[in-house]
């Protein structure tokens, strides 16, 4: 790839084109993204054969697609839009500024424009917004021979022909049939006799995260999308689901780090945009952390009586926060994968309690040996610290386990109950436990 970049930078476009054509479309798109001079990139893009050009365009980033659309002629743009798969066109329009969308729609024929406008009305992140209309439909009265002939006739422009969909005259979905089943069946057999009627389908308004879970559950590569009247309106393919899983995981990571989710790449996102995504949750956590400060301030008499207690506060708070984060991470992942249901809250609570008791005992014993024998702290202070540590770990793990489930029950994203928020809650409660036990054991 370095040689191709050298050829492009040296404006040896013909040689670069020959080298590019040895690569697949994904690698060509990646390489063109690395070209520093956008004009050189555009020249080379235009030199690609039309069929490869369309493929390469679909794999490029939104920024690069926008630059190309703004730079090419109306005729070139019309060619690209006409050749792109329909769901890729919708994805493109959803990411483009209004002026680019207007330009694209003006260069689209009326029939396709109406269809595009209809798809753009579906809620973002719904099944309707990610489906494609490029599928093969059949009638149950057809023979296998007629069905195969229809696939040959219209299949070339469809996104997938691995599975065909059987509909009636009102477009209601009646069954599905694989291309494998068609090929292996006798040519005179009727479709209704070999189609699969116990299929899995989703509705246009189903959330894309639910759609992804259905793909995983039933091990599918495509799935029909129906409306309220059970009419077939589109299909969703596995390539879109892979993108959704990646997007959902990224969102969860952002939320677990107390940030607003962002779809832009890190290096392409502006400083103020990044700050905006981070500052809201940081403000919330900062304000909530004042409770911890208030607890310390109200317990100054305890700290003044036994000053050494203050040195163990960071250890208690960190251990509690880390313990809660471990539990919340596992439960959040379990909820996302469907392994944990809302009804399992008491099972989770009981399991986390037992785990926390084991972990708490081990940590407390190790900590007692360290504090009493190595740091030579008095027996009662060592006991105070270690008993507080035990109860902090138990509380943190139980709270970390149930809070994501509670969030899901309240229709909130469980990821927001991840480490930052749980740490803030546990910090405050850990201090209450610590100072309470200190007053009892040390007689303060």
GROMACS .gro file of C-alpha atoms in nm, residues 59-360:
model
  302
   59UNK     CA    1  -1.715   0.161   0.226
   60UNK     CA    2  -1.583   0.516   0.267
   61UNK     CA    3  -1.635   0.736   0.574
   62UNK     CA    4  -1.920   0.988   0.588
   63UNK     CA    5  -1.678   1.282   0.556
   64UNK     CA    6  -1.520   1.139   0.242
   65UNK     CA    7  -1.858   1.051   0.091
   66UNK     CA    8  -1.973   1.406   0.154
   67UNK     CA    9  -1.662   1.548  -0.013
   68UNK     CA   10  -1.712   1.326  -0.319
   69UNK     CA   11  -2.083   1.415  -0.351
   70UNK     CA   12  -1.998   1.785  -0.332
   71UNK     CA   13  -1.720   1.753  -0.590
   72UNK     CA   14  -1.867   1.534  -0.865
   73UNK     CA   15  -2.116   1.624  -1.138
   74UNK     CA   16  -2.492   1.565  -1.117
   75UNK     CA   17  -2.460   1.281  -1.368
   76UNK     CA   18  -2.188   1.107  -1.168
   77UNK     CA   19  -2.386   1.147  -0.847
   78UNK     CA   20  -2.702   1.005  -1.007
   79UNK     CA   21  -2.503   0.702  -1.125
   80UNK     CA   22  -2.368   0.638  -0.775
   81UNK     CA   23  -2.707   0.677  -0.603
   82UNK     CA   24  -2.881   0.455  -0.859
   83UNK     CA   25  -2.624   0.177  -0.818
   84UNK     CA   26  -2.596   0.182  -0.439
   85UNK     CA   27  -2.803  -0.067  -0.241
   86UNK     CA   28  -3.113   0.106  -0.107
   87UNK     CA   29  -3.020   0.072   0.262
   88UNK     CA   30  -2.680   0.226   0.186
   89UNK     CA   31  -2.857   0.523   0.025
   90UNK     CA   32  -3.069   0.570   0.338
   91UNK     CA   33  -2.759   0.546   0.562
   92UNK     CA   34  -2.587   0.805   0.343
   93UNK     CA   35  -2.878   1.050   0.356
   94UNK     CA   36  -2.916   1.016   0.733
   95UNK     CA   37  -2.556   1.126   0.785
   96UNK     CA   38  -2.541   1.407   0.527
   97UNK     CA   39  -2.614   1.779   0.587
   98UNK     CA   40  -2.950   1.911   0.460
   99UNK     CA   41  -2.798   2.081   0.154
  100UNK     CA   42  -2.633   1.756   0.039
  101UNK     CA   43  -2.955   1.559   0.097
  102UNK     CA   44  -3.145   1.813  -0.111
  103UNK     CA   45  -2.889   1.784  -0.391
  104UNK     CA   46  -2.915   1.405  -0.391
  105UNK     CA   47  -3.296   1.400  -0.388
  106UNK     CA   48  -3.313   1.650  -0.674
  107UNK     CA   49  -3.107   1.410  -0.885
  108UNK     CA   50  -3.319   1.106  -0.799
  109UNK     CA   51  -3.619   0.990  -1.002
  110UNK     CA   52  -3.963   1.057  -0.852
  111UNK     CA   53  -4.044   0.695  -0.766
  112UNK     CA   54  -3.721   0.642  -0.576
  113UNK     CA   55  -3.751   0.984  -0.411
  114UNK     CA   56  -4.094   0.895  -0.267
  115UNK     CA   57  -3.955   0.567  -0.137
  116UNK     CA   58  -3.657   0.742   0.021
  117UNK     CA   59  -3.883   0.997   0.193
  118UNK     CA   60  -4.095   0.711   0.328
  119UNK     CA   61  -3.790   0.537   0.476
  120UNK     CA   62  -3.655   0.858   0.628
  121UNK     CA   63  -3.976   0.884   0.833
  122UNK     CA   64  -3.889   0.571   1.031
  123UNK     CA   65  -3.749   0.642   1.376
  124UNK     CA   66  -3.373   0.638   1.403
  125UNK     CA   67  -3.238   0.306   1.534
  126UNK     CA   68  -3.560   0.123   1.442
  127UNK     CA   69  -3.577  -0.184   1.218
  128UNK     CA   70  -3.748   0.026   0.950
  129UNK     CA   71  -3.455   0.266   0.932
  130UNK     CA   72  -3.196  -0.006   0.861
  131UNK     CA   73  -3.388  -0.244   0.634
  132UNK     CA   74  -3.349  -0.277   0.259
  133UNK     CA   75  -3.614  -0.334  -0.006
  134UNK     CA   76  -3.380  -0.529  -0.232
  135UNK     CA   77  -3.503  -0.885  -0.187
  136UNK     CA   78  -3.665  -1.154  -0.402
  137UNK     CA   79  -4.035  -1.222  -0.345
  138UNK     CA   80  -4.217  -1.528  -0.471
  139UNK     CA   81  -4.574  -1.660  -0.482
  140UNK     CA   82  -4.666  -1.991  -0.323
  141UNK     CA   83  -4.846  -2.102  -0.641
  142UNK     CA   84  -4.517  -2.093  -0.836
  143UNK     CA   85  -4.326  -2.407  -0.921
  144UNK     CA   86  -3.958  -2.438  -0.834
  145UNK     CA   87  -3.873  -2.387  -1.202
  146UNK     CA   88  -4.074  -2.062  -1.216
  147UNK     CA   89  -3.919  -1.941  -0.892
  148UNK     CA   90  -3.563  -2.000  -1.015
  149UNK     CA   91  -3.646  -1.823  -1.341
  150UNK     CA   92  -3.773  -1.522  -1.144
  151UNK     CA   93  -3.458  -1.518  -0.932
  152UNK     CA   94  -3.245  -1.518  -1.249
  153UNK     CA   95  -3.452  -1.232  -1.387
  154UNK     CA   96  -3.455  -0.993  -1.089
  155UNK     CA   97  -3.187  -1.130  -0.856
  156UNK     CA   98  -2.894  -0.949  -1.015
  157UNK     CA   99  -3.005  -0.617  -0.862
  158UNK     CA  100  -3.095  -0.757  -0.520
  159UNK     CA  101  -2.876  -0.733  -0.212
  160UNK     CA  102  -2.922  -1.099  -0.129
  161UNK     CA  103  -3.088  -1.400  -0.290
  162UNK     CA  104  -2.987  -1.660  -0.031
  163UNK     CA  105  -3.336  -1.644   0.115
  164UNK     CA  106  -3.652  -1.565  -0.083
  165UNK     CA  107  -3.980  -1.448   0.068
  166UNK     CA  108  -4.321  -1.589  -0.019
  167UNK     CA  109  -4.602  -1.330  -0.019
  168UNK     CA  110  -4.970  -1.325  -0.121
  169UNK     CA  111  -5.143  -1.073  -0.348
  170UNK     CA  112  -5.165  -0.825  -0.057
  171UNK     CA  113  -4.791  -0.862   0.013
  172UNK     CA  114  -4.857  -1.044   0.340
  173UNK     CA  115  -4.566  -1.269   0.430
  174UNK     CA  116  -4.659  -1.637   0.414
  175UNK     CA  117  -4.324  -1.811   0.431
  176UNK     CA  118  -3.957  -1.816   0.339
  177UNK     CA  119  -3.744  -2.048   0.128
  178UNK     CA  120  -3.368  -2.077   0.083
  179UNK     CA  121  -3.198  -2.086  -0.254
  180UNK     CA  122  -3.042  -2.416  -0.144
  181UNK     CA  123  -3.388  -2.570  -0.096
  182UNK     CA  124  -3.497  -2.447  -0.439
  183UNK     CA  125  -3.193  -2.587  -0.617
  184UNK     CA  126  -3.224  -2.927  -0.448
  185UNK     CA  127  -3.600  -2.962  -0.514
  186UNK     CA  128  -3.771  -3.107  -0.819
  187UNK     CA  129  -3.855  -2.836  -1.075
  188UNK     CA  130  -4.228  -2.922  -1.073
  189UNK     CA  131  -4.274  -2.897  -0.696
  190UNK     CA  132  -4.489  -2.605  -0.577
  191UNK     CA  133  -4.333  -2.342  -0.351
  192UNK     CA  134  -4.615  -2.381  -0.095
  193UNK     CA  135  -4.513  -2.745  -0.043
  194UNK     CA  136  -4.151  -2.672   0.044
  195UNK     CA  137  -4.154  -2.322   0.196
  196UNK     CA  138  -4.082  -2.270   0.565
  197UNK     CA  139  -4.383  -2.131   0.751
  198UNK     CA  140  -4.242  -2.115   1.106
  199UNK     CA  141  -4.008  -1.826   1.025
  200UNK     CA  142  -3.888  -1.540   1.247
  201UNK     CA  143  -3.981  -1.182   1.154
  202UNK     CA  144  -3.959  -0.838   1.311
  203UNK     CA  145  -4.168  -0.522   1.295
  204UNK     CA  146  -4.065  -0.192   1.142
  205UNK     CA  147  -4.074  -0.014   1.479
  206UNK     CA  148  -3.866  -0.275   1.671
  207UNK     CA  149  -3.545  -0.132   1.817
  208UNK     CA  150  -3.224  -0.221   1.632
  209UNK     CA  151  -3.069  -0.363   1.951
  210UNK     CA  152  -3.360  -0.608   1.977
  211UNK     CA  153  -3.316  -0.693   1.609
  212UNK     CA  154  -2.949  -0.773   1.668
  213UNK     CA  155  -3.041  -1.000   1.961
  214UNK     CA  156  -3.286  -1.190   1.738
  215UNK     CA  157  -3.017  -1.244   1.474
  216UNK     CA  158  -2.789  -1.390   1.739
  217UNK     CA  159  -3.061  -1.599   1.903
  218UNK     CA  160  -3.173  -1.767   1.581
  219UNK     CA  161  -2.832  -1.761   1.405
  220UNK     CA  162  -2.965  -1.577   1.097
  221UNK     CA  163  -2.803  -1.403   0.801
  222UNK     CA  164  -3.119  -1.216   0.699
  223UNK     CA  165  -3.462  -1.147   0.849
  224UNK     CA  166  -3.792  -1.020   0.703
  225UNK     CA  167  -3.941  -0.692   0.828
  226UNK     CA  168  -4.321  -0.660   0.834
  227UNK     CA  169  -4.566  -0.380   0.914
  228UNK     CA  170  -4.865  -0.393   1.150
  229UNK     CA  171  -5.070  -0.580   0.889
  230UNK     CA  172  -4.789  -0.837   0.851
  231UNK     CA  173  -4.709  -0.712   0.501
  232UNK     CA  174  -4.350  -0.762   0.391
  233UNK     CA  175  -4.184  -0.420   0.361
  234UNK     CA  176  -3.815  -0.511   0.366
  235UNK     CA  177  -3.539  -0.730   0.502
  236UNK     CA  178  -3.237  -0.677   0.726
  237UNK     CA  179  -2.908  -0.849   0.643
  238UNK     CA  180  -2.623  -0.958   0.867
  239UNK     CA  181  -2.381  -0.691   0.740
  240UNK     CA  182  -2.606  -0.421   0.886
  241UNK     CA  183  -2.633  -0.613   1.214
  242UNK     CA  184  -2.254  -0.627   1.249
  243UNK     CA  185  -2.247  -0.246   1.220
  244UNK     CA  186  -2.526  -0.215   1.478
  245UNK     CA  187  -2.349  -0.441   1.728
  246UNK     CA  188  -2.033  -0.233   1.687
  247UNK     CA  189  -2.233   0.089   1.731
  248UNK     CA  190  -2.421  -0.035   2.038
  249UNK     CA  191  -2.101  -0.160   2.203
  250UNK     CA  192  -1.934   0.176   2.141
  251UNK     CA  193  -2.231   0.357   2.295
  252UNK     CA  194  -2.218   0.133   2.602
  253UNK     CA  195  -1.844   0.193   2.648
  254UNK     CA  196  -1.900   0.569   2.628
  255UNK     CA  197  -2.183   0.560   2.881
  256UNK     CA  198  -1.986   0.335   3.116
  257UNK     CA  199  -1.712   0.599   3.111
  258UNK     CA  200  -1.966   0.873   3.194
  259UNK     CA  201  -1.973   1.029   2.847
  260UNK     CA  202  -2.246   1.109   2.600
  261UNK     CA  203  -2.222   0.864   2.306
  262UNK     CA  204  -2.065   0.999   1.986
  263UNK     CA  205  -2.079   0.841   1.642
  264UNK     CA  206  -1.784   1.042   1.508
  265UNK     CA  207  -1.431   0.901   1.503
  266UNK     CA  208  -1.215   1.031   1.789
  267UNK     CA  209  -0.952   1.205   1.573
  268UNK     CA  210  -1.219   1.365   1.354
  269UNK     CA  211  -1.422   1.504   1.645
  270UNK     CA  212  -1.362   1.864   1.748
  271UNK     CA  213  -1.224   1.959   2.090
  272UNK     CA  214  -1.540   2.144   2.198
  273UNK     CA  215  -1.759   1.857   2.076
  274UNK     CA  216  -1.560   1.609   2.285
  275UNK     CA  217  -1.576   1.843   2.584
  276UNK     CA  218  -1.953   1.876   2.546
  277UNK     CA  219  -1.996   1.498   2.548
  278UNK     CA  220  -1.791   1.463   2.866
  279UNK     CA  221  -1.873   1.765   3.077
  280UNK     CA  222  -2.241   1.694   3.152
  281UNK     CA  223  -2.181   1.368   3.336
  282UNK     CA  224  -1.868   1.505   3.501
  283UNK     CA  225  -2.075   1.791   3.642
  284UNK     CA  226  -2.336   1.546   3.772
  285UNK     CA  227  -2.071   1.327   3.933
  286UNK     CA  228  -1.885   1.627   4.074
  287UNK     CA  229  -2.199   1.761   4.240
  288UNK     CA  230  -2.297   1.418   4.372
  289UNK     CA  231  -1.946   1.377   4.515
  290UNK     CA  232  -2.018   1.667   4.751
  291UNK     CA  233  -2.218   1.418   4.961
  292UNK     CA  234  -1.892   1.236   5.029
  293UNK     CA  235  -1.732   1.563   5.136
  294UNK     CA  236  -2.022   1.639   5.369
  295UNK     CA  237  -1.990   1.298   5.536
  296UNK     CA  238  -1.619   1.357   5.602
  297UNK     CA  239  -1.687   1.708   5.730
  298UNK     CA  240  -1.956   1.585   5.972
  299UNK     CA  241  -1.721   1.313   6.099
  300UNK     CA  242  -1.428   1.544   6.178
  301UNK     CA  243  -1.455   1.453   6.547
  302UNK     CA  244  -1.382   1.088   6.463
  303UNK     CA  245  -1.080   1.178   6.249
  304UNK     CA  246  -0.947   1.422   6.510
  305UNK     CA  247  -0.965   1.153   6.779
  306UNK     CA  248  -0.791   0.885   6.569
  307UNK     CA  249  -0.601   1.068   6.296
  308UNK     CA  250  -0.467   0.750   6.133
  309UNK     CA  251  -0.820   0.657   6.021
  310UNK     CA  252  -0.795   0.922   5.749
  311UNK     CA  253  -0.509   0.737   5.577
  312UNK     CA  254  -0.733   0.436   5.505
  313UNK     CA  255  -1.017   0.631   5.342
  314UNK     CA  256  -0.870   0.617   4.985
  315UNK     CA  257  -0.818   0.240   5.010
  316UNK     CA  258  -1.174   0.180   5.130
  317UNK     CA  259  -1.328   0.402   4.863
  318UNK     CA  260  -1.117   0.261   4.579
  319UNK     CA  261  -1.182  -0.101   4.679
  320UNK     CA  262  -1.555  -0.035   4.711
  321UNK     CA  263  -1.573   0.141   4.376
  322UNK     CA  264  -1.374  -0.131   4.200
  323UNK     CA  265  -1.588  -0.405   4.356
  324UNK     CA  266  -1.909  -0.238   4.242
  325UNK     CA  267  -1.771  -0.181   3.893
  326UNK     CA  268  -1.686  -0.550   3.854
  327UNK     CA  269  -2.042  -0.655   3.937
  328UNK     CA  270  -2.210  -0.386   3.727
  329UNK     CA  271  -1.996  -0.465   3.422
  330UNK     CA  272  -2.089  -0.834   3.433
  331UNK     CA  273  -2.459  -0.763   3.485
  332UNK     CA  274  -2.472  -0.495   3.213
  333UNK     CA  275  -2.313  -0.740   2.969
  334UNK     CA  276  -2.552  -1.014   3.078
  335UNK     CA  277  -2.850  -0.783   3.018
  336UNK     CA  278  -2.718  -0.686   2.675
  337UNK     CA  279  -2.675  -1.051   2.574
  338UNK     CA  280  -3.014  -1.151   2.715
  339UNK     CA  281  -2.854  -1.386   2.970
  340UNK     CA  282  -3.006  -1.187   3.259
  341UNK     CA  283  -3.374  -1.090   3.268
  342UNK     CA  284  -3.556  -0.836   3.485
  343UNK     CA  285  -3.712  -1.119   3.684
  344UNK     CA  286  -3.363  -1.239   3.782
  345UNK     CA  287  -3.296  -0.945   4.014
  346UNK     CA  288  -3.317  -1.155   4.333
  347UNK     CA  289  -3.102  -1.431   4.181
  348UNK     CA  290  -2.840  -1.169   4.091
  349UNK     CA  291  -2.863  -1.014   4.439
  350UNK     CA  292  -2.816  -1.353   4.609
  351UNK     CA  293  -2.528  -1.453   4.383
  352UNK     CA  294  -2.348  -1.120   4.426
  353UNK     CA  295  -2.399  -1.139   4.802
  354UNK     CA  296  -2.231  -1.481   4.820
  355UNK     CA  297  -1.948  -1.370   4.591
  356UNK     CA  298  -1.899  -1.052   4.794
  357UNK     CA  299  -1.878  -1.246   5.122
  358UNK     CA  300  -1.597  -1.464   4.984
  359UNK     CA  301  -1.414  -1.168   4.828
  360UNK     CA  302  -1.472  -0.951   5.135
   0.00000   0.00000   0.00000
